[in-house]
Amino acid sequence: MDRIEGERIEGERIVVLTGAGISTDSGIPDFRGPQGVWTKDPSAMRSSNIADYVADPEVRRRVWRMRLASPAWTAKPNPGHLALVELERQGRLLALVTQNIDGLHQRAGSAPERILELHGTLFDVECLTCDARSTMEAALERVAAGEPDPPCLICGGVQKAATISFGQALRADVLDAAVPRRLFIPPNVATGLHNIGDEEAWLVNYPDPPYDPGLKDEQVEYTEKELEDGVVK
């Protein structure tokens, strides 16, 4: 497989960054596109803000209703996901860094040890008080049974999907494994292929990166060895 989304892949050490754009063909809407969740309903952004989620029970109830009907539960990988599996099969994929929470890379067959989920996963639930972790399946069973905002069974605290919302820091362990210590992915990086410091080190980026005013518009260069040492441990 030499092309992903019409772009030729060069090099033997490839780091891939995927965002919401890769999953739209699987029926999972992005956020800011023409048919995006926030484009169609700007008020839905409150559901992705941790302060609103914690403070407002109605926001949490809305989120749990959305989780019940999420297309992620039935979505299937599309050719973009499968192309990355083929890239891995060829031995050219160094790491697959994803902003997505839908698990479609795993479903497509990408090796879990190659996948770094920057924004967490939709398939687990965590308590914001005691950090207890459980499955989304179990939480949604409680929602379907009549609990609109199921609290933690251990401490009674507020639960949410094990994903990163606006206002939450990225998990340090995942971030450290995803990129070398000084590397920033600029929020306006263009779709396509980008040389990131070595003729055999490429970044494949899909559109719809998260808005983060704290990220600077810069891209630091790294050698292949630094990528191997810093990205895959």
Tab-separated table of C-alpha atoms in Angstrom:
chain	number	residue	atom	x	y	z
A	1	MET	CA	0.000	0.000	0.000
A	2	ASP	CA	1.811	3.110	-1.221
A	3	ARG	CA	-0.951	5.682	-0.897
A	4	ILE	CA	-3.182	6.938	1.887
A	5	GLU	CA	-5.877	9.413	0.913
A	6	GLY	CA	-4.171	9.964	-2.452
A	7	GLU	CA	-0.733	10.777	-1.029
A	8	ARG	CA	2.346	8.684	-1.753
A	9	ILE	CA	4.053	7.359	1.348
A	10	GLU	CA	7.839	7.511	1.267
A	11	GLY	CA	10.298	6.291	3.867
A	12	GLU	CA	10.618	3.332	6.165
A	13	ARG	CA	10.003	4.981	9.556
A	14	ILE	CA	6.548	6.514	9.538
A	15	VAL	CA	4.680	8.111	12.428
A	16	VAL	CA	0.979	8.568	11.756
A	17	LEU	CA	-1.278	11.104	13.462
A	18	THR	CA	-5.000	10.612	12.849
A	19	GLY	CA	-7.941	12.772	13.849
A	20	ALA	CA	-11.676	12.829	13.338
A	21	GLY	CA	-11.331	13.078	9.563
A	22	ILE	CA	-10.290	9.454	9.173
A	23	SER	CA	-13.472	8.155	10.828
A	24	THR	CA	-16.088	10.207	8.990
A	25	ASP	CA	-16.250	7.599	6.220
A	26	SER	CA	-17.163	5.091	8.934
A	27	GLY	CA	-20.220	7.147	9.855
A	28	ILE	CA	-18.734	8.940	12.853
A	29	PRO	CA	-19.175	12.707	12.426
A	30	ASP	CA	-16.352	15.118	13.070
A	31	PHE	CA	-16.808	18.247	15.157
A	32	ARG	CA	-16.206	21.305	12.984
A	33	GLY	CA	-16.904	20.021	9.465
A	34	PRO	CA	-20.043	20.914	7.469
A	35	GLN	CA	-21.905	18.060	9.148
A	36	GLY	CA	-19.928	18.276	12.374
A	37	VAL	CA	-21.460	17.783	15.788
A	38	TRP	CA	-20.617	21.317	16.921
A	39	THR	CA	-21.427	22.856	13.534
A	40	LYS	CA	-24.967	21.504	13.654
A	41	ASP	CA	-25.427	22.167	17.369
A	42	PRO	CA	-22.999	24.686	18.911
A	43	SER	CA	-24.473	24.055	22.360
A	44	ALA	CA	-23.068	20.520	22.176
A	45	MET	CA	-19.609	21.958	22.865
A	46	ARG	CA	-20.605	22.191	26.534
A	47	SER	CA	-20.652	18.400	26.583
A	48	SER	CA	-16.927	18.424	25.829
A	49	ASN	CA	-15.996	20.948	28.519
A	50	ILE	CA	-14.955	19.367	31.794
A	51	ALA	CA	-16.086	22.341	33.898
A	52	ASP	CA	-19.597	22.225	32.436
A	53	TYR	CA	-19.691	18.447	32.733
A	54	VAL	CA	-18.806	18.472	36.424
A	55	ALA	CA	-20.982	21.450	37.362
A	56	ASP	CA	-24.185	20.709	35.455
A	57	PRO	CA	-26.075	17.417	35.936
A	58	GLU	CA	-28.136	18.138	32.816
A	59	VAL	CA	-24.976	18.265	30.714
A	60	ARG	CA	-23.993	14.882	32.110
A	61	ARG	CA	-27.422	13.416	31.423
A	62	ARG	CA	-27.221	14.670	27.859
A	63	VAL	CA	-23.791	13.121	27.415
A	64	TRP	CA	-24.963	9.733	28.677
A	65	ARG	CA	-27.938	9.832	26.272
A	66	MET	CA	-25.522	10.628	23.453
A	67	ARG	CA	-23.319	7.725	24.484
A	68	LEU	CA	-26.246	5.330	24.247
A	69	ALA	CA	-26.841	6.358	20.636
A	70	SER	CA	-23.194	6.751	19.598
A	71	PRO	CA	-22.378	5.461	16.103
A	72	ALA	CA	-19.052	4.236	17.479
A	73	TRP	CA	-20.675	1.047	18.767
A	74	THR	CA	-21.549	-0.198	15.270
A	75	ALA	CA	-19.017	1.640	13.097
A	76	LYS	CA	-16.699	-0.403	10.916
A	77	PRO	CA	-13.155	0.508	9.840
A	78	ASN	CA	-12.894	2.128	6.417
A	79	PRO	CA	-10.120	1.935	3.779
A	80	GLY	CA	-8.120	4.622	5.567
A	81	HIS	CA	-7.866	2.486	8.708
A	82	LEU	CA	-7.070	-0.612	6.656
A	83	ALA	CA	-4.332	1.222	4.732
A	84	LEU	CA	-2.559	1.878	8.021
A	85	VAL	CA	-2.795	-1.806	8.913
A	86	GLU	CA	-1.087	-2.572	5.606
A	87	LEU	CA	1.601	0.025	6.363
A	88	GLU	CA	2.240	-1.764	9.653
A	89	ARG	CA	2.297	-5.135	7.907
A	90	GLN	CA	5.061	-3.820	5.674
A	91	GLY	CA	7.093	-3.014	8.786
A	92	ARG	CA	7.147	0.719	8.039
A	93	LEU	CA	4.856	2.035	10.790
A	94	LEU	CA	6.785	3.330	13.775
A	95	ALA	CA	3.727	4.487	15.734
A	96	LEU	CA	0.068	5.346	15.232
A	97	VAL	CA	-0.823	8.389	17.319
A	98	THR	CA	-4.557	9.073	17.279
A	99	GLN	CA	-6.783	11.803	18.623
A	100	ASN	CA	-9.769	9.511	18.108
A	101	ILE	CA	-11.616	7.689	20.862
A	102	ASP	CA	-13.625	5.310	18.652
A	103	GLY	CA	-11.354	2.251	18.690
A	104	LEU	CA	-11.533	1.834	14.915
A	105	HIS	CA	-7.769	1.443	14.512
A	106	GLN	CA	-7.875	-1.535	16.864
A	107	ARG	CA	-10.917	-2.950	15.078
A	108	ALA	CA	-9.133	-2.620	11.758
A	109	GLY	CA	-6.286	-4.767	13.072
A	110	SER	CA	-3.584	-2.273	14.035
A	111	ALA	CA	-1.421	-3.659	16.825
A	112	PRO	CA	-2.472	-2.164	20.191
A	113	GLU	CA	1.148	-1.628	21.178
A	114	ARG	CA	1.599	0.672	18.170
A	115	ILE	CA	-1.486	2.779	18.977
A	116	LEU	CA	-1.234	5.772	21.287
A	117	GLU	CA	-4.639	7.242	22.131
A	118	LEU	CA	-3.957	10.893	22.960
A	119	HIS	CA	-7.569	11.605	23.857
A	120	GLY	CA	-8.333	8.340	25.618
A	121	THR	CA	-10.987	5.791	24.784
A	122	LEU	CA	-14.757	5.761	24.637
A	123	PHE	CA	-14.871	2.152	25.764
A	124	ASP	CA	-13.917	2.787	29.390
A	125	VAL	CA	-15.395	4.942	32.144
A	126	GLU	CA	-13.508	6.596	34.982
A	127	CYS	CA	-14.544	8.240	38.237
A	128	LEU	CA	-13.424	11.840	38.562
A	129	THR	CA	-13.156	11.468	42.364
A	130	CYS	CA	-11.466	8.150	43.079
A	131	ASP	CA	-10.132	7.296	39.579
A	132	ALA	CA	-11.900	3.920	39.585
A	133	ARG	CA	-12.152	2.559	36.058
A	134	SER	CA	-14.867	0.362	34.598
A	135	THR	CA	-16.355	-0.434	31.201
A	136	MET	CA	-18.594	1.836	29.176
A	137	GLU	CA	-20.773	-1.182	28.457
A	138	ALA	CA	-21.579	-1.592	32.159
A	139	ALA	CA	-22.271	2.132	32.574
A	140	LEU	CA	-24.622	2.222	29.596
A	141	GLU	CA	-26.507	-0.773	30.923
A	142	ARG	CA	-27.233	1.333	34.008
A	143	VAL	CA	-28.306	4.286	31.858
A	144	ALA	CA	-30.629	2.078	29.822
A	145	ALA	CA	-32.054	0.686	33.058
A	146	GLY	CA	-33.068	4.141	34.251
A	147	GLU	CA	-30.000	5.825	35.798
A	148	PRO	CA	-29.598	9.024	33.733
A	149	ASP	CA	-26.272	9.960	35.371
A	150	PRO	CA	-24.766	6.790	36.877
A	151	PRO	CA	-22.430	7.606	39.797
A	152	CYS	CA	-19.331	5.649	40.727
A	153	LEU	CA	-20.264	2.413	42.482
A	154	ILE	CA	-17.268	2.736	44.784
A	155	CYS	CA	-17.403	6.310	46.042
A	156	GLY	CA	-20.518	7.849	44.478
A	157	GLY	CA	-18.472	10.353	42.475
A	158	VAL	CA	-19.142	11.711	39.007
A	159	GLN	CA	-18.220	9.364	36.182
A	160	LYS	CA	-17.347	10.140	32.591
A	161	ALA	CA	-15.912	8.363	29.586
A	162	ALA	CA	-12.163	7.814	29.867
A	163	THR	CA	-11.592	10.549	27.297
A	164	ILE	CA	-9.944	13.959	27.399
A	165	SER	CA	-12.347	16.914	27.507
A	166	PHE	CA	-11.534	20.599	27.100
A	167	GLY	CA	-9.993	21.707	30.369
A	168	GLN	CA	-8.404	18.323	31.096
A	169	ALA	CA	-4.703	17.668	30.685
A	170	LEU	CA	-3.513	14.927	28.387
A	171	ARG	CA	-2.338	11.853	30.267
A	172	ALA	CA	1.367	12.289	30.874
A	173	ASP	CA	2.225	8.639	30.252
A	174	VAL	CA	0.470	8.628	26.872
A	175	LEU	CA	1.940	11.978	25.854
A	176	ASP	CA	5.442	10.916	26.828
A	177	ALA	CA	5.074	7.759	24.769
A	178	ALA	CA	3.510	9.579	21.821
A	179	VAL	CA	6.088	12.218	21.054
A	180	PRO	CA	9.643	13.175	21.961
A	181	ARG	CA	9.721	15.601	24.853
A	182	ARG	CA	9.910	18.831	22.836
A	183	LEU	CA	7.749	17.948	19.816
A	184	PHE	CA	4.539	19.929	19.229
A	185	ILE	CA	2.026	19.118	16.520
A	186	PRO	CA	0.735	22.525	15.337
A	187	PRO	CA	-3.056	22.871	15.401
A	188	ASN	CA	-3.161	24.146	11.828
A	189	VAL	CA	-0.920	21.506	10.254
A	190	ALA	CA	-2.126	20.699	6.747
A	191	THR	CA	-3.574	17.391	5.696
A	192	GLY	CA	-1.093	15.135	3.966
A	193	LEU	CA	2.508	14.099	4.415
A	194	HIS	CA	5.071	16.134	6.279
A	195	ASN	CA	8.775	15.497	6.707
A	196	ILE	CA	9.491	15.871	10.413
A	197	GLY	CA	13.245	15.920	10.522
A	198	ASP	CA	14.500	12.867	8.697
A	199	GLU	CA	14.133	11.799	5.099
A	200	GLU	CA	12.640	8.538	6.313
A	201	ALA	CA	10.488	9.958	9.095
A	202	TRP	CA	7.068	11.163	7.978
A	203	LEU	CA	3.919	12.343	9.664
A	204	VAL	CA	0.562	11.473	8.100
A	205	ASN	CA	-2.078	13.840	9.419
A	206	TYR	CA	-5.817	13.846	8.925
A	207	PRO	CA	-7.928	17.005	9.355
A	208	ASP	CA	-9.846	18.328	12.347
A	209	PRO	CA	-7.116	18.642	14.987
A	210	PRO	CA	-8.313	19.778	18.396
A	211	TYR	CA	-8.374	23.460	19.206
A	212	ASP	CA	-5.728	24.188	21.786
A	213	PRO	CA	-4.609	27.813	22.117
A	214	GLY	CA	-1.681	26.638	24.220
A	215	LEU	CA	0.006	24.942	21.274
A	216	LYS	CA	2.448	27.119	19.382
A	217	ASP	CA	2.586	27.158	15.619
A	218	GLU	CA	5.877	25.382	15.388
A	219	GLN	CA	7.217	22.012	14.405
A	220	VAL	CA	10.476	20.785	15.899
A	221	GLU	CA	12.686	18.519	13.825
A	222	TYR	CA	13.911	15.155	15.066
A	223	THR	CA	16.130	12.490	13.634
A	224	GLU	CA	14.983	8.950	12.995
A	225	LYS	CA	16.843	7.732	16.074
A	226	GLU	CA	15.149	10.353	18.276
A	227	LEU	CA	11.776	9.274	16.926
A	228	GLU	CA	12.531	5.619	17.611
A	229	ASP	CA	13.761	6.413	21.122
A	230	GLY	CA	11.025	8.909	21.942
A	231	VAL	CA	7.919	7.630	20.193
A	232	VAL	CA	8.093	3.888	20.650
A	233	LYS	CA	9.349	2.616	23.979
